[in-house]
Amino acid sequence: MFLNLRNSIDFFLRRKIHFSRINYTEKNENKADLGFSDFEVKQENYLLNKYNFEDYKNNSTVANYCQNLYILNLLDKYLFVNPKEKISILDIGSKNWYYVRSEYSYFRKYCTELQLDGVEIDAYRLYANFYNRLEVAKFYMKGLSGVNYISDDVRNINNTYDYIIWILPFVLIEPHRYWGLPDKYFNPHNLFKHAYSLLNSKGKMFIINQGEHELEAQKNIIKGLNFETLLIDNIFYQYKYNRYLSIIEKE
Ligand SMILES: C[S@@+](CC[C@H](N)C(=O)[O-])C[C@H]1O[C@@H](n2cnc3c(N)ncnc32)[C@H](O)[C@@H]1O
């Protein structure tokens, strides 16, 4: 009760005030020894060549590079894309969109024109260094054409998309509150229903959950649809909890 009241006030204020330092940047870090296994080195080289990712290797921090490799590897391994002239993608709950390069590089390979939208309800949440998520996202998105960061509730989005990527949706109330969102925004069934309605026919949704509790909650939300779920290998970046991938294909 008290946490919800505090979250509601803070959330209201940051959406009104939009406070942030500006021009967030990160410096490139040396990647001579990333501590990868032989398998990871082989896979890294394959991804660098296939998706022209070498430039990002030379212009990123170690952690951010590895997190992007992790997502790029998942997309490459599990999301099969039909090449076409224009592809539209929605990323839901983008936070600071630290992984936008992997999404961009992956989908850009399969089209000549790309529309990649990232929607985030809490874009003005501040980090300890006084940059907000939006400002950090601007840095990660720099130079990528067709990429838009939308500061809004996904329920206000009405475009349609060929692919939807949803990494760590809040399917349980505790993480939703812990991340500072008011309870009134917690309605995972309703959120999913709206997101699914934005998918074009034959479109695919790619959802990542962490831990077995979240996976069970997610399966309950998507039951009855055409989907498959698998445990993700920990490659390139070690996450604390098991992560699971669900791929839903719209009829
Ligand atoms: C656990 S975080 C995951 C962030 C990011 N995808 C990642 O992998 O680090 C969930 C994100 O979803 C956002 N979110 C929650 N409800 C939303 C909604 N209705 N519309 C848009 N974003 C939402 C939250 O503010 C939060 O940034």
Short mmCIF file of C-alpha atoms and ligand atoms in Angstrom, two decimals:
data_model
loop_
_atom_site.label_atom_id
_atom_site.label_comp_id
_atom_site.label_asym_id
_atom_site.label_seq_id
_atom_site.Cartn_x
_atom_site.Cartn_y
_atom_site.Cartn_z
CA MET A 1 0.00 0.00 0.00
CA PHE A 2 2.74 2.43 1.05
CA LEU A 3 5.00 1.32 -1.83
CA ASN A 4 2.18 1.82 -4.33
CA LEU A 5 1.54 5.34 -3.02
CA ARG A 6 5.23 6.22 -3.22
CA ASN A 7 5.54 4.71 -6.74
CA SER A 8 2.46 6.63 -7.90
CA ILE A 9 3.81 9.97 -6.67
CA ASP A 10 7.35 9.43 -8.01
CA PHE A 11 6.06 8.15 -11.35
CA PHE A 12 3.74 11.14 -11.72
CA LEU A 13 6.54 13.60 -10.89
CA ARG A 14 9.16 12.16 -13.22
CA ARG A 15 6.68 12.08 -16.11
CA LYS A 16 5.91 15.77 -15.48
CA ILE A 17 9.45 17.02 -14.87
CA HIS A 18 11.56 14.97 -17.35
CA PHE A 19 14.71 15.75 -15.42
CA SER A 20 18.02 14.49 -16.87
CA ARG A 21 21.59 15.43 -17.62
CA ILE A 22 22.06 15.44 -21.38
CA ASN A 23 24.40 13.83 -23.93
CA TYR A 24 25.08 10.51 -22.23
CA THR A 25 28.13 8.68 -23.67
CA GLU A 26 30.15 5.53 -23.01
CA LYS A 27 33.76 4.97 -24.02
CA ASN A 28 34.98 2.00 -26.00
CA GLU A 29 36.71 -0.68 -23.89
CA ASN A 30 39.42 -3.07 -24.94
CA LYS A 31 38.02 -6.47 -25.93
CA ALA A 32 41.25 -8.40 -26.45
CA ASP A 33 40.28 -10.94 -23.80
CA LEU A 34 36.58 -11.39 -23.19
CA GLY A 35 37.09 -14.70 -21.42
CA PHE A 36 34.98 -16.52 -24.01
CA SER A 37 35.11 -20.30 -24.44
CA ASP A 38 36.29 -21.70 -27.81
CA PHE A 39 32.65 -22.21 -28.75
CA GLU A 40 31.79 -18.59 -27.90
CA VAL A 41 34.76 -17.28 -29.91
CA LYS A 42 33.62 -19.28 -32.92
CA GLN A 43 30.04 -18.09 -32.52
CA GLU A 44 31.18 -14.49 -32.01
CA ASN A 45 33.11 -14.57 -35.30
CA TYR A 46 30.13 -16.05 -37.10
CA LEU A 47 27.82 -13.28 -35.79
CA LEU A 48 30.34 -10.50 -36.48
CA ASN A 49 30.65 -11.57 -40.11
CA LYS A 50 27.00 -12.31 -40.73
CA TYR A 51 25.63 -9.10 -39.20
CA ASN A 52 28.53 -6.66 -39.76
CA PHE A 53 28.87 -6.26 -36.02
CA GLU A 54 32.64 -5.58 -35.99
CA ASP A 55 32.11 -1.81 -35.78
CA TYR A 56 30.11 -2.21 -32.60
CA LYS A 57 32.83 -4.37 -31.11
CA ASN A 58 35.18 -1.43 -31.61
CA ASN A 59 32.79 1.15 -30.17
CA SER A 60 31.21 -0.21 -27.01
CA THR A 61 31.85 -1.20 -23.43
CA VAL A 62 32.60 -4.86 -22.73
CA ALA A 63 29.33 -5.43 -20.84
CA ASN A 64 27.18 -3.75 -23.47
CA TYR A 65 28.91 -5.59 -26.32
CA CYS A 66 28.39 -8.96 -24.60
CA GLN A 67 24.72 -8.20 -23.82
CA ASN A 68 24.14 -7.32 -27.48
CA LEU A 69 25.91 -10.49 -28.65
CA TYR A 70 23.64 -12.46 -26.32
CA ILE A 71 20.48 -11.06 -27.95
CA LEU A 72 21.90 -11.21 -31.48
CA ASN A 73 22.72 -14.88 -30.95
CA LEU A 74 19.17 -15.62 -29.76
CA LEU A 75 17.59 -13.84 -32.70
CA ASP A 76 19.91 -15.61 -35.13
CA LYS A 77 19.28 -19.01 -33.62
CA TYR A 78 15.54 -18.92 -32.98
CA LEU A 79 13.72 -16.19 -34.89
CA PHE A 80 13.47 -16.98 -38.56
CA VAL A 81 12.66 -13.92 -40.61
CA ASN A 82 11.23 -13.88 -44.12
CA PRO A 83 13.29 -11.32 -46.04
CA LYS A 84 11.19 -8.54 -47.54
CA GLU A 85 11.48 -4.90 -48.57
CA LYS A 86 10.13 -3.42 -45.35
CA ILE A 87 10.05 -5.01 -41.91
CA SER A 88 8.40 -3.45 -38.86
CA ILE A 89 9.34 -4.40 -35.32
CA LEU A 90 8.13 -3.30 -31.90
CA ASP A 91 10.28 -3.71 -28.79
CA ILE A 92 8.13 -3.48 -25.64
CA GLY A 93 9.50 -2.16 -22.34
CA SER A 94 12.77 -0.96 -23.86
CA LYS A 95 14.11 0.68 -20.66
CA ASN A 96 17.31 2.42 -21.87
CA TRP A 97 17.38 0.16 -24.96
CA TYR A 98 20.92 -1.04 -24.30
CA TYR A 99 20.33 -3.93 -26.75
CA VAL A 100 18.97 -1.90 -29.70
CA ARG A 101 22.09 -2.57 -31.84
CA SER A 102 21.52 -6.29 -31.82
CA GLU A 103 17.89 -5.90 -32.89
CA TYR A 104 18.80 -3.36 -35.56
CA SER A 105 21.68 -5.40 -37.02
CA TYR A 106 19.64 -8.58 -37.04
CA PHE A 107 16.53 -7.25 -38.80
CA ARG A 108 18.43 -4.90 -41.10
CA LYS A 109 19.99 -7.93 -42.76
CA TYR A 110 16.59 -9.10 -43.98
CA CYS A 111 15.11 -5.89 -45.42
CA THR A 112 15.98 -2.66 -47.20
CA GLU A 113 13.72 -0.53 -45.04
CA LEU A 114 13.27 -1.07 -41.35
CA GLN A 115 10.94 0.43 -38.78
CA LEU A 116 12.09 -0.44 -35.28
CA ASP A 117 10.01 1.15 -32.50
CA GLY A 118 10.84 0.81 -28.81
CA VAL A 119 8.09 1.71 -26.34
CA GLU A 120 8.75 2.43 -22.68
CA ILE A 121 6.20 3.63 -20.13
CA ASP A 122 8.84 4.88 -17.68
CA ALA A 123 11.31 6.68 -19.96
CA TYR A 124 12.12 9.38 -17.42
CA ARG A 125 13.29 7.14 -14.62
CA LEU A 126 16.61 8.48 -13.40
CA TYR A 127 19.86 6.61 -12.87
CA ALA A 128 22.23 7.45 -10.01
CA ASN A 129 24.35 9.44 -12.51
CA PHE A 130 21.31 11.71 -13.20
CA TYR A 131 20.75 10.58 -16.77
CA ASN A 132 17.30 9.22 -17.46
CA ARG A 133 16.52 6.16 -19.57
CA LEU A 134 15.54 8.18 -22.61
CA GLU A 135 18.84 10.06 -22.61
CA VAL A 136 20.80 6.80 -22.36
CA ALA A 137 18.67 5.25 -25.10
CA LYS A 138 19.52 8.17 -27.40
CA PHE A 139 23.18 7.22 -27.08
CA TYR A 140 22.58 3.55 -27.93
CA MET A 141 20.36 4.49 -30.90
CA LYS A 142 22.79 7.01 -32.39
CA GLY A 143 23.20 6.65 -36.17
CA LEU A 144 20.50 3.96 -36.58
CA SER A 145 17.94 4.93 -39.21
CA GLY A 146 14.29 3.93 -38.85
CA VAL A 147 14.63 3.54 -35.08
CA ASN A 148 12.25 5.39 -32.70
CA TYR A 149 12.03 5.42 -28.92
CA ILE A 150 8.45 6.06 -27.83
CA SER A 151 7.85 7.24 -24.29
CA ASP A 152 4.40 5.80 -23.65
CA ASP A 153 2.29 2.89 -22.47
CA VAL A 154 2.25 0.12 -25.09
CA ARG A 155 -1.56 0.22 -24.82
CA ASN A 156 -1.46 3.58 -26.60
CA ILE A 157 0.33 2.09 -29.62
CA ASN A 158 -1.91 1.40 -32.59
CA ASN A 159 0.49 0.57 -35.44
CA THR A 160 0.87 -3.01 -36.55
CA TYR A 161 4.14 -4.95 -36.68
CA ASP A 162 5.70 -8.02 -38.26
CA TYR A 163 7.69 -8.86 -35.13
CA ILE A 164 7.38 -7.98 -31.46
CA ILE A 165 10.27 -8.42 -29.03
CA TRP A 166 9.42 -8.37 -25.34
CA ILE A 167 12.37 -8.91 -23.01
CA LEU A 168 11.39 -9.47 -19.35
CA PRO A 169 7.77 -8.30 -19.27
CA PHE A 170 6.33 -7.82 -15.79
CA VAL A 171 4.11 -10.86 -15.39
CA LEU A 172 4.24 -10.81 -11.55
CA ILE A 173 3.33 -7.82 -9.39
CA GLU A 174 6.50 -7.85 -7.20
CA PRO A 175 9.03 -6.88 -9.92
CA HIS A 176 6.52 -4.36 -11.33
CA ARG A 177 6.41 -2.61 -7.93
CA TYR A 178 10.10 -3.03 -7.26
CA TRP A 179 10.85 -1.20 -10.54
CA GLY A 180 8.75 1.73 -9.36
CA LEU A 181 5.55 1.38 -11.37
CA PRO A 182 2.14 2.15 -9.83
CA ASP A 183 -0.15 -0.87 -9.36
CA LYS A 184 -2.76 0.55 -11.72
CA TYR A 185 -0.46 -0.24 -14.68
CA PHE A 186 -0.17 -3.91 -13.72
CA ASN A 187 -2.44 -5.96 -15.92
CA PRO A 188 -0.30 -8.48 -17.81
CA HIS A 189 -3.23 -10.28 -19.48
CA ASN A 190 -4.62 -7.04 -20.83
CA LEU A 191 -1.18 -5.82 -21.89
CA PHE A 192 -0.48 -9.04 -23.73
CA LYS A 193 -3.89 -8.99 -25.43
CA HIS A 194 -3.19 -5.50 -26.75
CA ALA A 195 0.38 -6.37 -27.84
CA TYR A 196 -0.87 -9.47 -29.65
CA SER A 197 -3.47 -7.36 -31.48
CA LEU A 198 -0.60 -5.28 -32.91
CA LEU A 199 0.95 -8.30 -34.65
CA ASN A 200 0.32 -8.71 -38.37
CA SER A 201 -1.03 -12.04 -39.54
CA LYS A 202 1.85 -14.60 -39.58
CA GLY A 203 3.75 -12.17 -37.35
CA LYS A 204 5.90 -13.47 -34.50
CA MET A 205 6.33 -12.45 -30.91
CA PHE A 206 9.54 -13.27 -29.08
CA ILE A 207 9.24 -13.13 -25.28
CA ILE A 208 12.06 -13.67 -22.76
CA ASN A 209 11.24 -14.44 -19.12
CA GLN A 210 13.52 -15.10 -16.19
CA GLY A 211 13.05 -17.77 -13.53
CA GLU A 212 10.49 -20.54 -13.35
CA HIS A 213 7.80 -18.46 -11.60
CA GLU A 214 7.76 -15.86 -14.33
CA LEU A 215 7.76 -18.56 -16.99
CA GLU A 216 4.69 -20.20 -15.44
CA ALA A 217 2.89 -16.84 -15.22
CA GLN A 218 3.78 -16.13 -18.86
CA LYS A 219 2.53 -19.52 -20.04
CA ASN A 220 -0.75 -18.87 -18.29
CA ILE A 221 -1.10 -15.60 -20.20
CA ILE A 222 -0.37 -17.08 -23.62
CA LYS A 223 -2.12 -20.45 -23.20
CA GLY A 224 -4.31 -21.41 -26.12
CA LEU A 225 -2.04 -19.68 -28.65
CA ASN A 226 0.43 -21.24 -31.04
CA PHE A 227 3.74 -21.06 -29.14
CA GLU A 228 6.86 -22.95 -28.14
CA THR A 229 9.07 -22.36 -25.09
CA LEU A 230 12.71 -23.27 -24.51
CA LEU A 231 15.47 -22.74 -21.98
CA ILE A 232 18.08 -20.28 -23.28
CA ASP A 233 21.80 -21.23 -23.22
CA ASN A 234 23.92 -18.84 -21.20
CA ILE A 235 26.26 -17.71 -23.93
CA PHE A 236 28.25 -14.41 -24.07
CA TYR A 237 26.60 -13.01 -20.92
CA GLN A 238 25.91 -14.79 -17.64
CA TYR A 239 22.54 -13.93 -16.10
CA LYS A 240 21.72 -14.84 -12.53
CA TYR A 241 18.46 -16.66 -13.25
CA ASN A 242 17.56 -19.14 -15.96
CA ARG A 243 16.03 -17.39 -18.93
CA TYR A 244 13.32 -18.82 -21.16
CA LEU A 245 12.25 -17.91 -24.63
CA SER A 246 8.68 -18.20 -25.89
CA ILE A 247 8.00 -17.72 -29.59
CA ILE A 248 4.40 -17.09 -30.53
CA GLU A 249 3.26 -17.18 -34.12
CA LYS A 250 0.03 -15.44 -35.08
CA GLU A 251 -2.35 -17.44 -37.25
C1 LIG B 1 12.03 -5.82 -16.47
S1 LIG B 1 12.05 -4.38 -17.42
C2 LIG B 1 12.86 -4.98 -18.88
C3 LIG B 1 13.58 -3.90 -19.61
C4 LIG B 1 14.37 -4.32 -20.83
N1 LIG B 1 13.51 -4.89 -21.84
C5 LIG B 1 15.49 -5.25 -20.44
O1 LIG B 1 15.55 -6.35 -20.96
O2 LIG B 1 16.32 -4.88 -19.60
C6 LIG B 1 10.38 -4.15 -17.98
C7 LIG B 1 10.18 -2.81 -18.64
O3 LIG B 1 8.86 -2.73 -19.16
C8 LIG B 1 8.38 -1.41 -18.95
N2 LIG B 1 6.91 -1.44 -19.00
C9 LIG B 1 6.07 -1.96 -18.09
N3 LIG B 1 4.78 -1.79 -18.45
C10 LIG B 1 4.80 -1.15 -19.66
C11 LIG B 1 3.80 -0.68 -20.54
N4 LIG B 1 2.50 -0.83 -20.26
N5 LIG B 1 4.18 -0.07 -21.69
C12 LIG B 1 5.50 0.09 -21.98
N6 LIG B 1 6.50 -0.32 -21.16
C13 LIG B 1 6.17 -0.94 -20.02
C14 LIG B 1 8.94 -1.06 -17.59
O4 LIG B 1 8.92 0.32 -17.30
C15 LIG B 1 10.35 -1.65 -17.68
O5 LIG B 1 11.29 -0.74 -18.18
#
